[in-house]
Amino acid sequence: MGSFNVAKFGGTSVANFEAMSRCAAIIESNPNTKLVVSSACSGVTNLLVELANGVQDQTHRSEILTKLAEIHNAVLDQLEDSTQAAAEVYTILDTVTSLAEAASIQASRKLTDHLVACGELMSTHLLTQLMRERGIAATRFDIRDVLRTDSNFGKAEPELDSIRQLAEEKLIPLCQESVVITQGFIGSDAEGNTTTLGRGGSDYSAALIAEAVEASGLEIWTDVPGIYTTDPRIAPKASPIPEISFSEASEMANFGAKILHPSTLVPALRHDIPVFVGSSKEPEKGGTWIRHQVESSPLFRALALRCNQTMVTLRSAKMFHAYGFLARVFEILAKHKISVDLITTSEISVSLTLDQTDTSGGAPQLPEAARIELEELCSVDVEHNLCLVALIGNNMSESKGYAKQVFGTLEDFNLRMICYGASPHNLCFLVHESVSKQAIQKLHTELFEG
């Protein structure tokens, strides 16, 4: 199919009837939009994650289930004919009730994926019916029939060849007949078990689907009009960025800019699919285009903040002038499937950060089994309550004097684990979470508001 556009709507974009109506208007305005990827209604995934973690108090469990019903009933009540959608939603809510009870007895990653996927399954029933009532030929499709993954519950890896083949068989023909509404974030393994791509995985799955159907464009509709120089809620004078390169946007996503999931851009990069980021609340304000080539590449592009950081420091005199120590450390981390983010070393110590990648939320933990193995090699110190500040830009490693400007601005802050030089696009460091927003504000004032 030519001129095939994929549009993805985040949780706030499908939060209620009014928000869904705005989504429908956006879809109507672009005849090339043939495939719509929807998140769960705002707040639903967090409630489902809480249930999946195991709520033993039956009263509290019932309160959460009531909240879930209220969120979806508020939309059903405003539909002209909610009969079919209500039946589907209530069936899923019954499943949620059963799974929540099972999780209260014994939680598991497999059960968690089955449970948290229910949010997207419900929201797409609502959005499909709403669009039909607006006169759009809309068809709901269960993406688990196409988005094949491995069985790594909580952060499943997509199987690209299978996804492409299944999309050609099942998805593309459907998109030629109607606007297809499907789910982000979820998939299934070879046995048919529901899997998830990790928190924020709706963007990623939208990009994977766009790649599989060879889309000409991918739109990510969220609650802000594009990508800003930093989070406007932290720095009110943050300004929108009309156009940004894939490499810059990838750095921003990886270092905590909540506009995009870090993996989102990889499928788009592979097939050179331009990505648009805009606000479903204010589509008239435009947004940000992410492309391979851009006209402007400033030294400083943006600031990103990522909290819930865990820093692990390993110390051993055996490191001094020795070889194989780090290899052994990373062998242990790999064995326990621990993903290392940042790393700095000295003669007798190495510090590294872990970042949360699965659906459980909160700060990542160093598993006790991994800690025991590491302690056979060295001392292990784990610190929480840290945030990562990242300055994103261009050719930074080739520019003189900017580091003085950055660190001079932050002279009153205790900076931890500074990482610089590995990429021409970023400089990053850790600070305590209590001062993280203040650090962003000071840097933004100095670097972007002058």
Short mmCIF file of C-alpha atoms in Angstrom, two decimals:
data_model
loop_
_atom_site.label_atom_id
_atom_site.label_comp_id
_atom_site.label_asym_id
_atom_site.label_seq_id
_atom_site.Cartn_x
_atom_site.Cartn_y
_atom_site.Cartn_z
CA MET A 1 0.00 0.00 0.00
CA GLY A 2 1.29 3.47 -0.82
CA SER A 3 0.91 6.59 1.35
CA PHE A 4 0.04 4.48 4.39
CA ASN A 5 0.07 6.40 7.67
CA VAL A 6 0.10 4.87 11.16
CA ALA A 7 -1.18 6.99 14.07
CA LYS A 8 -0.52 6.10 17.70
CA PHE A 9 -2.49 7.66 20.58
CA GLY A 10 -1.18 7.63 24.15
CA GLY A 11 -3.14 7.13 27.36
CA THR A 12 -4.05 10.79 27.90
CA SER A 13 -5.21 10.97 24.27
CA VAL A 14 -7.79 8.24 24.94
CA ALA A 15 -8.47 9.18 28.56
CA ASN A 16 -12.22 9.75 28.17
CA PHE A 17 -14.99 10.32 25.60
CA GLU A 18 -13.90 13.88 24.79
CA ALA A 19 -10.27 12.85 24.33
CA MET A 20 -11.26 9.92 22.09
CA SER A 21 -13.45 12.26 20.03
CA ARG A 22 -10.41 14.48 19.42
CA CYS A 23 -8.49 11.40 18.28
CA ALA A 24 -11.28 10.53 15.87
CA ALA A 25 -11.18 14.07 14.43
CA ILE A 26 -7.40 13.76 13.88
CA ILE A 27 -7.88 10.43 12.12
CA GLU A 28 -10.65 11.89 9.96
CA SER A 29 -8.44 14.82 8.95
CA ASN A 30 -5.83 12.55 7.30
CA PRO A 31 -7.26 10.15 4.69
CA ASN A 32 -3.89 8.33 4.60
CA THR A 33 -4.29 7.16 8.21
CA LYS A 34 -5.28 3.53 7.80
CA LEU A 35 -3.96 2.06 11.03
CA VAL A 36 -4.49 3.39 14.57
CA VAL A 37 -2.55 2.10 17.60
CA SER A 38 -4.09 2.90 20.98
CA SER A 39 -2.81 2.82 24.55
CA ALA A 40 -4.97 2.03 27.55
CA CYS A 41 -7.08 4.87 28.94
CA SER A 42 -5.06 7.20 31.17
CA GLY A 43 -4.38 5.73 34.62
CA VAL A 44 -5.59 2.23 33.75
CA THR A 45 -2.18 0.58 33.31
CA ASN A 46 -1.03 1.81 36.74
CA LEU A 47 -4.12 0.30 38.36
CA LEU A 48 -3.56 -2.98 36.52
CA VAL A 49 0.13 -3.05 37.53
CA GLU A 50 -0.94 -2.59 41.17
CA LEU A 51 -3.31 -5.54 40.88
CA ALA A 52 -0.66 -7.61 39.12
CA ASN A 53 1.82 -7.01 41.94
CA GLY A 54 -0.65 -8.76 44.26
CA VAL A 55 -3.29 -6.96 46.33
CA GLN A 56 -4.21 -9.29 49.18
CA ASP A 57 -6.67 -6.94 50.87
CA GLN A 58 -9.98 -7.84 49.21
CA THR A 59 -11.57 -4.47 49.97
CA HIS A 60 -8.72 -2.56 48.35
CA ARG A 61 -8.76 -4.93 45.41
CA SER A 62 -12.48 -4.26 44.94
CA GLU A 63 -11.86 -0.50 45.09
CA ILE A 64 -9.30 -0.75 42.25
CA LEU A 65 -11.67 -2.90 40.17
CA THR A 66 -14.44 -0.35 40.74
CA LYS A 67 -12.14 2.46 39.53
CA LEU A 68 -11.36 0.49 36.38
CA ALA A 69 -15.08 -0.04 35.70
CA GLU A 70 -15.83 3.66 36.29
CA ILE A 71 -13.17 4.83 33.81
CA HIS A 72 -14.61 2.69 31.02
CA ASN A 73 -18.26 3.20 31.95
CA ALA A 74 -17.76 6.97 31.64
CA VAL A 75 -17.04 6.45 27.93
CA LEU A 76 -19.71 3.76 27.42
CA ASP A 77 -22.36 6.08 28.89
CA GLN A 78 -21.73 8.67 26.15
CA LEU A 79 -21.85 6.28 23.20
CA GLU A 80 -25.08 6.20 21.18
CA ASP A 81 -25.15 2.39 21.17
CA SER A 82 -22.81 0.83 23.72
CA THR A 83 -24.36 -2.65 23.75
CA GLN A 84 -21.62 -4.56 21.96
CA ALA A 85 -18.70 -2.52 23.33
CA ALA A 86 -20.06 -2.81 26.89
CA ALA A 87 -20.38 -6.58 26.59
CA GLU A 88 -16.76 -6.84 25.40
CA VAL A 89 -15.42 -4.49 28.10
CA TYR A 90 -17.32 -6.25 30.90
CA THR A 91 -15.99 -9.62 29.73
CA ILE A 92 -12.44 -8.26 29.97
CA LEU A 93 -13.18 -6.75 33.40
CA ASP A 94 -14.32 -10.20 34.56
CA THR A 95 -10.95 -11.54 33.37
CA VAL A 96 -9.17 -8.75 35.28
CA THR A 97 -11.07 -9.71 38.44
CA SER A 98 -10.01 -13.37 38.13
CA LEU A 99 -6.39 -12.53 37.33
CA ALA A 100 -6.19 -10.03 40.20
CA GLU A 101 -7.38 -12.71 42.60
CA ALA A 102 -4.76 -15.11 41.24
CA ALA A 103 -2.05 -12.44 41.58
CA SER A 104 -3.04 -11.89 45.23
CA ILE A 105 -2.15 -15.53 45.86
CA GLN A 106 0.99 -15.68 43.71
CA ALA A 107 2.19 -12.99 41.29
CA SER A 108 4.26 -13.84 38.23
CA ARG A 109 5.63 -12.01 35.21
CA LYS A 110 3.48 -14.11 32.88
CA LEU A 111 0.33 -13.29 34.85
CA THR A 112 1.35 -9.62 35.00
CA ASP A 113 1.55 -9.40 31.21
CA HIS A 114 -1.84 -11.05 30.81
CA LEU A 115 -3.34 -8.63 33.32
CA VAL A 116 -1.79 -5.31 32.24
CA ALA A 117 -2.62 -6.03 28.57
CA CYS A 118 -6.32 -5.75 29.42
CA GLY A 119 -6.15 -1.94 29.40
CA GLU A 120 -5.39 -1.75 25.67
CA LEU A 121 -7.89 -4.50 24.91
CA MET A 122 -10.66 -2.43 26.54
CA SER A 123 -9.76 1.00 25.17
CA THR A 124 -9.76 -0.23 21.58
CA HIS A 125 -13.32 -1.55 21.90
CA LEU A 126 -14.40 1.94 23.03
CA LEU A 127 -12.47 3.86 20.37
CA THR A 128 -13.70 1.57 17.56
CA GLN A 129 -17.37 2.05 18.50
CA LEU A 130 -16.92 5.81 18.90
CA MET A 131 -15.43 6.06 15.40
CA ARG A 132 -18.18 3.95 13.89
CA GLU A 133 -20.74 6.32 15.40
CA ARG A 134 -18.94 9.20 13.66
CA GLY A 135 -19.43 7.46 10.32
CA ILE A 136 -15.91 6.04 9.96
CA ALA A 137 -15.59 2.48 8.71
CA ALA A 138 -13.54 1.22 11.67
CA THR A 139 -12.49 -2.33 12.48
CA ARG A 140 -10.94 -3.49 15.76
CA PHE A 141 -8.02 -5.89 15.37
CA ASP A 142 -6.27 -7.89 18.09
CA ILE A 143 -2.58 -7.11 17.51
CA ARG A 144 -1.59 -10.31 19.34
CA ASP A 145 -2.44 -12.08 16.07
CA VAL A 146 0.46 -10.22 14.38
CA LEU A 147 2.95 -8.88 16.91
CA ARG A 148 4.87 -12.05 17.65
CA THR A 149 7.49 -11.94 20.41
CA ASP A 150 9.65 -14.23 22.50
CA SER A 151 8.49 -15.34 25.98
CA ASN A 152 10.46 -12.80 28.03
CA PHE A 153 7.42 -11.59 29.96
CA GLY A 154 7.58 -7.94 31.02
CA LYS A 155 9.98 -6.96 28.25
CA ALA A 156 9.41 -9.23 25.29
CA GLU A 157 11.60 -9.03 22.19
CA PRO A 158 9.78 -8.79 18.84
CA GLU A 159 10.34 -11.42 16.16
CA LEU A 160 10.57 -9.21 13.08
CA ASP A 161 10.27 -11.81 10.32
CA SER A 162 7.13 -13.31 11.86
CA ILE A 163 5.59 -9.87 12.42
CA ARG A 164 6.18 -8.86 8.79
CA GLN A 165 4.74 -12.10 7.45
CA LEU A 166 1.66 -11.99 9.69
CA ALA A 167 1.10 -8.29 8.90
CA GLU A 168 1.09 -9.05 5.17
CA GLU A 169 -1.39 -11.89 5.69
CA LYS A 170 -3.78 -10.38 8.22
CA LEU A 171 -3.29 -6.63 8.69
CA ILE A 172 -2.59 -5.02 5.32
CA PRO A 173 -5.67 -6.51 3.58
CA LEU A 174 -7.85 -5.22 6.45
CA CYS A 175 -6.37 -1.71 6.18
CA GLN A 176 -7.37 -1.59 2.52
CA GLU A 177 -11.01 -1.98 3.52
CA SER A 178 -11.31 0.18 6.66
CA VAL A 179 -9.50 2.12 9.37
CA VAL A 180 -8.03 -0.51 11.68
CA ILE A 181 -7.93 0.14 15.44
CA THR A 182 -5.44 -1.99 17.36
CA GLN A 183 -3.46 -2.11 20.59
CA GLY A 184 -0.03 -0.85 21.49
CA PHE A 185 2.27 -2.36 24.12
CA ILE A 186 1.14 -5.99 23.76
CA GLY A 187 1.97 -9.05 21.68
CA SER A 188 2.02 -12.82 22.02
CA ASP A 189 4.58 -15.61 21.99
CA ALA A 190 4.57 -18.76 19.86
CA GLU A 191 2.31 -20.52 22.40
CA GLY A 192 -0.27 -17.73 22.27
CA ASN A 193 0.59 -16.31 25.71
CA THR A 194 0.09 -12.56 26.03
CA THR A 195 3.35 -10.61 26.31
CA THR A 196 4.23 -6.92 26.73
CA LEU A 197 7.07 -4.83 25.34
CA GLY A 198 7.72 -3.07 28.68
CA ARG A 199 6.51 0.27 30.04
CA GLY A 200 6.19 2.80 27.24
CA GLY A 201 6.08 -0.01 24.71
CA SER A 202 3.03 1.38 22.87
CA ASP A 203 5.27 3.72 20.86
CA TYR A 204 7.64 0.87 20.09
CA SER A 205 4.89 -1.47 18.95
CA ALA A 206 3.45 1.31 16.75
CA ALA A 207 6.85 1.69 15.08
CA LEU A 208 7.18 -2.08 14.66
CA ILE A 209 3.76 -2.20 13.02
CA ALA A 210 4.60 0.81 10.82
CA GLU A 211 7.74 -1.02 9.72
CA ALA A 212 5.86 -4.27 9.05
CA VAL A 213 3.25 -2.58 6.83
CA GLU A 214 5.92 -0.36 5.19
CA ALA A 215 4.17 2.83 6.29
CA SER A 216 5.11 6.18 4.76
CA GLY A 217 4.81 7.93 8.12
CA LEU A 218 4.26 7.38 11.84
CA GLU A 219 2.40 9.87 14.04
CA ILE A 220 2.79 9.76 17.83
CA TRP A 221 -0.05 11.72 19.44
CA THR A 222 0.47 12.57 23.09
CA ASP A 223 -0.42 15.37 25.55
CA VAL A 224 2.24 17.90 24.51
CA PRO A 225 2.71 19.61 21.12
CA GLY A 226 5.94 17.97 20.10
CA ILE A 227 9.39 17.72 21.63
CA TYR A 228 10.60 20.65 23.75
CA THR A 229 14.03 21.80 24.85
CA THR A 230 13.07 20.21 28.18
CA ASP A 231 9.92 19.26 30.07
CA PRO A 232 7.82 22.50 30.21
CA ARG A 233 6.44 21.38 33.57
CA ILE A 234 9.97 21.72 34.97
CA ALA A 235 11.16 24.75 32.98
CA PRO A 236 8.17 26.91 31.90
CA LYS A 237 10.26 28.71 29.26
CA ALA A 238 11.08 25.49 27.42
CA SER A 239 10.50 25.95 23.69
CA PRO A 240 9.22 23.53 21.01
CA ILE A 241 11.64 21.95 18.53
CA PRO A 242 10.10 21.91 15.01
CA GLU A 243 12.56 19.38 13.59
CA ILE A 244 15.12 17.04 15.13
CA SER A 245 17.39 14.30 13.83
CA PHE A 246 16.89 10.61 14.57
CA SER A 247 20.19 10.51 16.48
CA GLU A 248 19.27 13.46 18.72
CA ALA A 249 15.75 12.15 19.34
CA SER A 250 17.12 8.69 20.15
CA GLU A 251 19.43 10.21 22.76
CA MET A 252 16.55 12.21 24.24
CA ALA A 253 14.29 9.16 24.42
CA ASN A 254 17.03 7.01 25.92
CA PHE A 255 17.86 9.60 28.57
CA GLY A 256 14.35 10.05 29.84
CA ALA A 257 12.40 12.43 27.60
CA LYS A 258 8.95 10.91 28.12
CA ILE A 259 7.72 11.92 24.66
CA LEU A 260 9.08 8.72 23.11
CA HIS A 261 9.96 5.23 24.22
CA PRO A 262 13.73 4.64 23.75
CA SER A 263 13.25 1.79 21.28
CA THR A 264 10.61 3.58 19.21
CA LEU A 265 12.97 5.06 16.70
CA VAL A 266 14.86 1.88 15.86
CA PRO A 267 12.24 0.45 13.44
CA ALA A 268 11.71 3.93 11.97
CA LEU A 269 15.47 4.28 11.45
CA ARG A 270 15.68 0.91 9.73
CA HIS A 271 13.15 1.94 7.09
CA ASP A 272 13.65 5.72 7.10
CA ILE A 273 10.06 6.34 8.25
CA PRO A 274 9.62 9.99 9.33
CA VAL A 275 8.05 10.31 12.78
CA PHE A 276 5.74 13.16 13.82
CA VAL A 277 5.08 13.96 17.50
CA GLY A 278 2.10 16.19 18.32
CA SER A 279 -0.61 16.94 20.87
CA SER A 280 -4.01 15.35 20.42
CA LYS A 281 -5.41 18.13 22.65
CA GLU A 282 -4.00 20.89 20.43
CA PRO A 283 -3.25 19.46 16.97
CA GLU A 284 -3.42 22.96 15.51
CA LYS A 285 -0.15 23.80 17.29
CA GLY A 286 1.77 21.42 15.05
CA GLY A 287 4.59 19.37 16.53
CA THR A 288 8.03 17.93 15.92
CA TRP A 289 9.23 16.00 12.86
CA ILE A 290 11.98 13.47 13.41
CA ARG A 291 14.01 12.79 10.27
CA HIS A 292 17.37 11.44 9.17
CA GLN A 293 18.52 14.82 7.88
CA VAL A 294 17.63 18.17 9.44
CA GLU A 295 18.58 21.72 8.47
CA SER A 296 19.75 22.88 11.92
CA SER A 297 22.16 21.03 14.26
CA PRO A 298 22.82 23.31 17.26
CA LEU A 299 25.48 22.60 19.89
CA PHE A 300 22.75 22.38 22.59
CA ARG A 301 19.46 20.82 21.55
CA ALA A 302 17.67 19.76 24.75
CA LEU A 303 17.82 18.58 28.36
CA ALA A 304 16.34 15.28 29.54
CA LEU A 305 15.70 13.96 33.05
CA ARG A 306 15.35 10.31 34.03
CA CYS A 307 14.68 9.42 37.65
CA ASN A 308 14.37 6.07 39.47
CA GLN A 309 18.07 5.45 38.86
CA THR A 310 20.01 2.78 40.73
CA MET A 311 23.78 3.12 40.91
CA VAL A 312 25.94 0.10 41.74
CA THR A 313 29.57 0.66 42.72
CA LEU A 314 31.96 -2.29 42.72
CA ARG A 315 35.35 -1.92 44.44
CA SER A 316 38.30 -4.29 44.51
CA ALA A 317 42.06 -3.89 44.72
CA LYS A 318 42.22 -6.87 42.35
CA MET A 319 41.16 -4.50 39.54
CA PHE A 320 44.46 -2.64 39.68
CA HIS A 321 46.48 -3.45 36.54
CA ALA A 322 44.49 -6.68 36.17
CA TYR A 323 42.68 -8.08 33.18
CA GLY A 324 39.45 -10.07 33.11
CA PHE A 325 37.86 -8.42 36.16
CA LEU A 326 35.29 -6.41 34.19
CA ALA A 327 34.65 -9.37 31.92
CA ARG A 328 33.71 -11.44 34.96
CA VAL A 329 31.48 -8.64 36.31
CA PHE A 330 29.56 -8.37 33.05
CA GLU A 331 29.34 -12.14 32.76
CA ILE A 332 27.50 -12.19 36.11
CA LEU A 333 25.22 -9.31 35.10
CA ALA A 334 24.41 -10.99 31.77
CA LYS A 335 23.68 -14.28 33.53
CA HIS A 336 21.03 -12.52 35.64
CA LYS A 337 19.70 -10.53 32.65
CA ILE A 338 20.68 -7.19 34.17
CA SER A 339 20.93 -4.40 31.61
CA VAL A 340 23.70 -1.88 32.30
CA ASP A 341 23.05 1.68 31.20
CA LEU A 342 25.93 4.02 32.12
CA ILE A 343 29.37 3.05 33.34
CA THR A 344 32.46 4.83 34.70
CA THR A 345 35.69 3.27 35.98
CA SER A 346 38.71 4.10 38.11
CA GLU A 347 41.77 2.02 39.00
CA ILE A 348 40.03 -0.02 41.70
CA SER A 349 36.30 0.60 41.20
CA VAL A 350 33.57 0.65 38.62
CA SER A 351 30.19 2.41 38.92
CA LEU A 352 27.24 1.55 36.72
CA THR A 353 23.55 2.35 36.54
CA LEU A 354 20.58 0.07 36.03
CA ASP A 355 17.43 1.38 34.42
CA GLN A 356 13.90 0.06 34.72
CA THR A 357 12.91 -1.74 31.52
CA ASP A 358 9.98 -4.01 32.40
CA THR A 359 6.38 -3.42 33.45
CA SER A 360 6.81 -3.63 37.22
CA GLY A 361 7.58 0.08 37.74
CA GLY A 362 9.74 1.75 40.39
CA ALA A 363 13.52 1.78 40.68
CA PRO A 364 15.39 -1.22 39.26
CA GLN A 365 16.82 -3.63 41.80
CA LEU A 366 20.03 -5.62 41.85
CA PRO A 367 18.82 -9.22 42.35
CA GLU A 368 20.11 -10.80 45.54
CA ALA A 369 21.56 -13.76 43.63
CA ALA A 370 23.56 -11.39 41.42
CA ARG A 371 24.75 -9.44 44.44
CA ILE A 372 25.99 -12.60 46.16
CA GLU A 373 28.00 -13.58 43.08
CA LEU A 374 29.45 -10.09 42.72
CA GLU A 375 30.44 -10.00 46.39
CA GLU A 376 32.67 -13.01 45.78
CA LEU A 377 34.69 -10.70 43.52
CA CYS A 378 34.44 -7.30 45.21
CA SER A 379 32.52 -5.06 47.58
CA VAL A 380 29.10 -3.99 46.32
CA ASP A 381 27.43 -0.66 47.15
CA VAL A 382 23.91 0.09 45.85
CA GLU A 383 22.42 3.62 45.88
CA HIS A 384 18.87 4.69 45.06
CA ASN A 385 16.99 8.02 44.87
CA LEU A 386 19.13 9.29 42.00
CA CYS A 387 18.19 11.03 38.75
CA LEU A 388 20.07 11.22 35.48
CA VAL A 389 20.44 14.63 33.83
CA ALA A 390 21.39 14.51 30.14
CA LEU A 391 22.38 17.41 27.91
CA ILE A 392 21.68 16.53 24.27
CA GLY A 393 23.40 18.30 21.39
CA ASN A 394 25.67 18.02 18.37
CA ASN A 395 29.44 17.68 17.95
CA MET A 396 29.85 18.31 21.66
CA SER A 397 33.08 16.30 21.92
CA GLU A 398 34.65 18.59 19.29
CA SER A 399 33.56 21.89 20.87
CA LYS A 400 35.81 23.85 23.24
CA GLY A 401 34.64 25.60 26.38
CA TYR A 402 31.10 24.30 26.68
CA ALA A 403 31.93 21.92 29.56
CA LYS A 404 33.10 24.92 31.62
CA GLN A 405 29.79 26.63 30.95
CA VAL A 406 27.84 23.53 32.00
CA PHE A 407 29.78 22.67 35.14
CA GLY A 408 30.12 26.31 36.16
CA THR A 409 26.34 26.57 36.16
CA LEU A 410 26.16 23.49 38.40
CA GLU A 411 28.93 24.41 40.84
CA ASP A 412 26.53 24.24 43.80
CA PHE A 413 25.36 20.70 42.98
CA ASN A 414 26.93 17.41 43.96
CA LEU A 415 27.36 15.65 40.61
CA ARG A 416 27.82 11.89 40.50
CA MET A 417 29.11 9.59 37.81
CA ILE A 418 29.74 12.05 34.97
CA CYS A 419 29.67 10.37 31.54
CA TYR A 420 31.11 12.31 28.63
CA GLY A 421 32.97 11.66 25.40
CA ALA A 422 31.51 8.33 24.31
CA SER A 423 28.93 10.12 22.16
CA PRO A 424 29.13 13.48 20.35
CA HIS A 425 25.47 13.94 21.23
CA ASN A 426 25.37 13.93 25.03
CA LEU A 427 26.88 14.74 28.39
CA CYS A 428 25.16 13.20 31.41
CA PHE A 429 25.52 12.84 35.16
CA LEU A 430 23.63 11.76 38.26
CA VAL A 431 22.25 14.01 40.99
CA HIS A 432 20.08 13.30 44.01
CA GLU A 433 16.40 13.31 43.06
CA SER A 434 15.66 16.11 45.55
CA VAL A 435 17.67 18.62 43.46
CA SER A 436 17.21 17.13 39.98
CA LYS A 437 14.54 19.56 38.76
CA GLN A 438 16.53 22.50 40.12
CA ALA A 439 19.56 21.33 38.12
CA ILE A 440 17.45 21.16 34.95
CA GLN A 441 16.04 24.63 35.59
CA LYS A 442 19.47 26.21 36.10
CA LEU A 443 20.94 24.57 33.02
CA HIS A 444 17.97 25.51 30.86
CA THR A 445 18.16 29.14 31.95
CA GLU A 446 21.88 29.29 31.16
CA LEU A 447 21.97 27.31 27.91
CA PHE A 448 18.59 27.84 26.27
CA GLU A 449 17.04 31.06 27.58
CA GLY A 450 19.95 33.41 26.96
#
